PDB file of C-alpha atoms in Angstrom:
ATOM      1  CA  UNK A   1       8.860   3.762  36.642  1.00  0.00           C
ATOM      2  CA  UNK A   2       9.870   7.183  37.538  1.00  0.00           C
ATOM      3  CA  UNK A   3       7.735  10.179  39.626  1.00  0.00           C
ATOM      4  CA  UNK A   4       8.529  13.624  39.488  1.00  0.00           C
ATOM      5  CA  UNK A   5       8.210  15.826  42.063  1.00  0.00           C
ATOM      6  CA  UNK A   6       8.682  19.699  41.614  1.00  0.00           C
ATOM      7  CA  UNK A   7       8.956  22.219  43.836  1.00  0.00           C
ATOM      8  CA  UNK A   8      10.612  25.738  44.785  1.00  0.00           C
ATOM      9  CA  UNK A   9       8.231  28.030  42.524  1.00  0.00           C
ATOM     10  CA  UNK A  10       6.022  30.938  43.783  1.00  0.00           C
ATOM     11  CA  UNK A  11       5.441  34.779  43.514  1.00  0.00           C
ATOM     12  CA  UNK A  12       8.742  36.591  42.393  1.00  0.00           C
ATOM     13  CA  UNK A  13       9.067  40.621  41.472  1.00  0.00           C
ATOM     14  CA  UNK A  14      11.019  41.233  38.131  1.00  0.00           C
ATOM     15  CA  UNK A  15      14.604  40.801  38.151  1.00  0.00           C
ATOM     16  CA  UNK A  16      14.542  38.141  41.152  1.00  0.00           C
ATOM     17  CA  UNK A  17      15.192  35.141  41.422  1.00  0.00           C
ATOM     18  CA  UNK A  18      13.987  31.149  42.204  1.00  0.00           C
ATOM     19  CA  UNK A  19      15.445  28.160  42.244  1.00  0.00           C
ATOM     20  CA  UNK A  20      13.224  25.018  40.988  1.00  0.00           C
ATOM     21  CA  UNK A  21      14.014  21.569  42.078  1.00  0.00           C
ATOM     22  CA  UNK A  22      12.671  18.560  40.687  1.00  0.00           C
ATOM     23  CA  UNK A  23      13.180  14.855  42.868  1.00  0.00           C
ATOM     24  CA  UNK A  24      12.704  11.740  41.289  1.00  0.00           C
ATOM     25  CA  UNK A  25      11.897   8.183  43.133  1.00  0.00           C
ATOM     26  CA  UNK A  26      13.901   5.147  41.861  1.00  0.00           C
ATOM     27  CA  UNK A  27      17.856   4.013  41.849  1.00  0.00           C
ATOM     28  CA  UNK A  28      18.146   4.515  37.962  1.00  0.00           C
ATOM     29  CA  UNK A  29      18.363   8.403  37.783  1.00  0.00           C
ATOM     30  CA  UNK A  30      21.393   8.616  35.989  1.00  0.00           C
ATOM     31  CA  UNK A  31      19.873   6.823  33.120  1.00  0.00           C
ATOM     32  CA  UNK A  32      17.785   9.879  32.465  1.00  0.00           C
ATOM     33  CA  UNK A  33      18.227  12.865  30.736  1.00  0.00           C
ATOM     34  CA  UNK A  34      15.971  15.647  32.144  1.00  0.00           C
ATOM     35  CA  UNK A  35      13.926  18.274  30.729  1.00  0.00           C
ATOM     36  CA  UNK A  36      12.264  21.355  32.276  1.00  0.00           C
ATOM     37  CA  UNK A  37       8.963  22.754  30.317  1.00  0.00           C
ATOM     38  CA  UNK A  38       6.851  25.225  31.246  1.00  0.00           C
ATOM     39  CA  UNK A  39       3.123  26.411  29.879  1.00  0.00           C
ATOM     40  CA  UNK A  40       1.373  29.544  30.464  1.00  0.00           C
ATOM     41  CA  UNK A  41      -2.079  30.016  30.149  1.00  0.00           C
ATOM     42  CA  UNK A  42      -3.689  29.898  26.868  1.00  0.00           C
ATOM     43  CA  UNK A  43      -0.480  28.912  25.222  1.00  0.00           C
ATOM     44  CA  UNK A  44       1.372  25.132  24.579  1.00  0.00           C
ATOM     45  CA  UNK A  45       4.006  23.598  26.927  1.00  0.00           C
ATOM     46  CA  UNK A  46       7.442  24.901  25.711  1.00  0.00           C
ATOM     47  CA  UNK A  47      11.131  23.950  26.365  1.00  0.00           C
ATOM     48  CA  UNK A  48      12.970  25.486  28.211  1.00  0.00           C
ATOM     49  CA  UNK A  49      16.157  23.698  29.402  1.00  0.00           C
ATOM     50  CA  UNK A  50      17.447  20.143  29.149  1.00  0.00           C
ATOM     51  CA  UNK A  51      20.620  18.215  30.842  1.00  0.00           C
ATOM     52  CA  UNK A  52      21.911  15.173  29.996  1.00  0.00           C
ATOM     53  CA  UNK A  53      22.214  12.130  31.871  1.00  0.00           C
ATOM     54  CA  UNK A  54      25.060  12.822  33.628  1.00  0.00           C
ATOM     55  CA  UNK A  55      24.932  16.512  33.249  1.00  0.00           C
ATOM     56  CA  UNK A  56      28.156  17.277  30.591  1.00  0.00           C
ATOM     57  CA  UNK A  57      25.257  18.901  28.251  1.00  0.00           C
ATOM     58  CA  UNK A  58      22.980  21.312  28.841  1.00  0.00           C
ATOM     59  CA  UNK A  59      20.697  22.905  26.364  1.00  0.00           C
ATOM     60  CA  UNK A  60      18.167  26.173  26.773  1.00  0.00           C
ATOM     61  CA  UNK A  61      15.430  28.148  24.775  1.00  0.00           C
ATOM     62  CA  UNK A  62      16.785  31.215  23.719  1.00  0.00           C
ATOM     63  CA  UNK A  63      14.271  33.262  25.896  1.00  0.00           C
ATOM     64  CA  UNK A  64      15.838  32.019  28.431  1.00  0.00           C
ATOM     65  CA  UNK A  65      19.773  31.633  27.699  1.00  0.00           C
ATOM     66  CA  UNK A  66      22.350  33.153  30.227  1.00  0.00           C
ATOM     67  CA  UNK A  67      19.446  33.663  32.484  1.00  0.00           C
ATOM     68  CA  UNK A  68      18.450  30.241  33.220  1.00  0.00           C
ATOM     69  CA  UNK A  69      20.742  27.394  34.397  1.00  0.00           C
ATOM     70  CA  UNK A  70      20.108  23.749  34.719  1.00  0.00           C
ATOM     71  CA  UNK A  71      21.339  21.472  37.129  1.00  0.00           C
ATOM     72  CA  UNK A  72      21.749  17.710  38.479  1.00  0.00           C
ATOM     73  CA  UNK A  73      23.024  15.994  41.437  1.00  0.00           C
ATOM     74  CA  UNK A  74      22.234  12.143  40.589  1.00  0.00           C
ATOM     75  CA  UNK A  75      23.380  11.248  44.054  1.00  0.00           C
ATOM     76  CA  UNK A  76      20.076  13.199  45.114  1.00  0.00           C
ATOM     77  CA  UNK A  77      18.230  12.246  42.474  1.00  0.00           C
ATOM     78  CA  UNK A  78      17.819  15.634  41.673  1.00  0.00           C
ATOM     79  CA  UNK A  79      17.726  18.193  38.648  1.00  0.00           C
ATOM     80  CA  UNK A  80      17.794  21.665  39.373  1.00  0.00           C
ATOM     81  CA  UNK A  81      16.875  24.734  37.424  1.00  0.00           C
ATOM     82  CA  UNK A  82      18.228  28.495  38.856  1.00  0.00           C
ATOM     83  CA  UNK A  83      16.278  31.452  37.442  1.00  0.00           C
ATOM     84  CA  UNK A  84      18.018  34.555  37.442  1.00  0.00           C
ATOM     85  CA  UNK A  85      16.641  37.828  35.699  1.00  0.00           C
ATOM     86  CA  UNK A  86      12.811  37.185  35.974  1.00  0.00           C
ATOM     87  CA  UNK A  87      10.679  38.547  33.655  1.00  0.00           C
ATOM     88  CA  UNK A  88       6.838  38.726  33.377  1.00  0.00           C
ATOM     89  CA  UNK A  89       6.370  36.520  30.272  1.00  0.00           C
ATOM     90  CA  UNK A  90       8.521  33.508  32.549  1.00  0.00           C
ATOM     91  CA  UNK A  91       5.128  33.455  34.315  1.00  0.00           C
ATOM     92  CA  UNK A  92       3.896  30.199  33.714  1.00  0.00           C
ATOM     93  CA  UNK A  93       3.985  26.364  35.151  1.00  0.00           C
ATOM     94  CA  UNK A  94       7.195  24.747  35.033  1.00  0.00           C
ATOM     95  CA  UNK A  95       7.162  20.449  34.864  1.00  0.00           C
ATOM     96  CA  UNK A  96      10.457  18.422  34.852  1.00  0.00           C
ATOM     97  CA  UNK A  97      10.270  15.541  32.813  1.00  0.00           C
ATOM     98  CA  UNK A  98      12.163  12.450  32.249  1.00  0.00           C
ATOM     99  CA  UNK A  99      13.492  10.724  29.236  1.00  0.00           C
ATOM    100  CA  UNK A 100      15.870   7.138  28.854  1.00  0.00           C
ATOM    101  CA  UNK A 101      18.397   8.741  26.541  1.00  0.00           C
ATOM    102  CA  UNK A 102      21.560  10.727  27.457  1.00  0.00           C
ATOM    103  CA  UNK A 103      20.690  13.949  25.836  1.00  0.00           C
ATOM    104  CA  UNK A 104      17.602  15.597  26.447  1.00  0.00           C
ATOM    105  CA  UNK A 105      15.102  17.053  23.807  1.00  0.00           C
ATOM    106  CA  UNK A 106      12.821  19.600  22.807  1.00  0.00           C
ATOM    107  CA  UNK A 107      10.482  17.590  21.913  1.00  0.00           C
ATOM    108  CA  UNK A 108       7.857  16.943  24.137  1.00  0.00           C
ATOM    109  CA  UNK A 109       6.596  13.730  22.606  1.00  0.00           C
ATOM    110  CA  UNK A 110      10.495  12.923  23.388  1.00  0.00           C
ATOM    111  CA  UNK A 111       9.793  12.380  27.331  1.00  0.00           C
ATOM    112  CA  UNK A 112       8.444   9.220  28.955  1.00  0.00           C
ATOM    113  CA  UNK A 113       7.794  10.940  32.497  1.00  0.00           C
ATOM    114  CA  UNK A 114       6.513  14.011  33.674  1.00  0.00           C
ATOM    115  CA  UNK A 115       6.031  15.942  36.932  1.00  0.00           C
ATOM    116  CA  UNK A 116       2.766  18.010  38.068  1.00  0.00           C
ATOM    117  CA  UNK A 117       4.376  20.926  37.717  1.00  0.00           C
ATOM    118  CA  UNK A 118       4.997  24.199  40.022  1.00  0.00           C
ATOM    119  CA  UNK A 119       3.759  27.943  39.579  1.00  0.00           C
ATOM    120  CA  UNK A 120       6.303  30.232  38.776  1.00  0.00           C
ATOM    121  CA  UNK A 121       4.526  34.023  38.813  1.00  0.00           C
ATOM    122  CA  UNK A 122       6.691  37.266  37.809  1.00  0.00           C
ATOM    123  CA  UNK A 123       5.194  40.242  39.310  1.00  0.00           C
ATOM    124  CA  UNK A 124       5.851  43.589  36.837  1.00  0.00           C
TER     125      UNK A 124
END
């Protein structure tokens, strides 16, 4: 069993940036390849970064390439995601999830735990 925690979102202007973090409880971390989502009102959960297990492979929506970076520090039990270059239409909820694999997906159906999620909001 794994819980996700997230936390670092908030109210940003364009062209700012945040810094998401995502904790998870439990000594098999590094077993886990992470995901970060995110859903905005009215619209499906989408994918929007992944890192492998041990963090060698990362993987990003195009929206989102060269702007976004993911992270992971397994000795914190951690996976990070840096948001550079904010944009109105990044406005959404962002979750981390988990999945026992070493590559992460963009499938949602892929993951077998998920966060609550944090507001991310881009002010024009």
């Amino acid at each position: 069993q794994v819980q996700l925690v997230e936390s670092g979102g908030g109210l940003v202007q364009a062209g700012g940036s945040l810094r998401l973090s995502c904790a998870a409880s439990g000594r098999t971390f590094s077993t886990y390849s992470m995901g970060w989502f995110r859903q905005a009102p009215g619209k499906e959960r989408d994918f929007v970064a992944g890192i492998s297990r041990f963090g060698s492979v990362t993987d990003y929506a195009d929206s989102v390439k060269g702007r976004f970076a993911a992270s992971r520090d397994n000795a914190k039990n951690t996976v990070y995601l840096q948001m550079n270059s904010l944009k109105p239409e990044d406005t959404a909820v962002y979750y981390c999830a988990a999945k026992n694999s070493i590559y992460s997906s963009w499938q949602i159906n892929a993951y077998d735990y998920w966060g609550q999620g944090t507001q991310v909001t881009v002010s024009s």
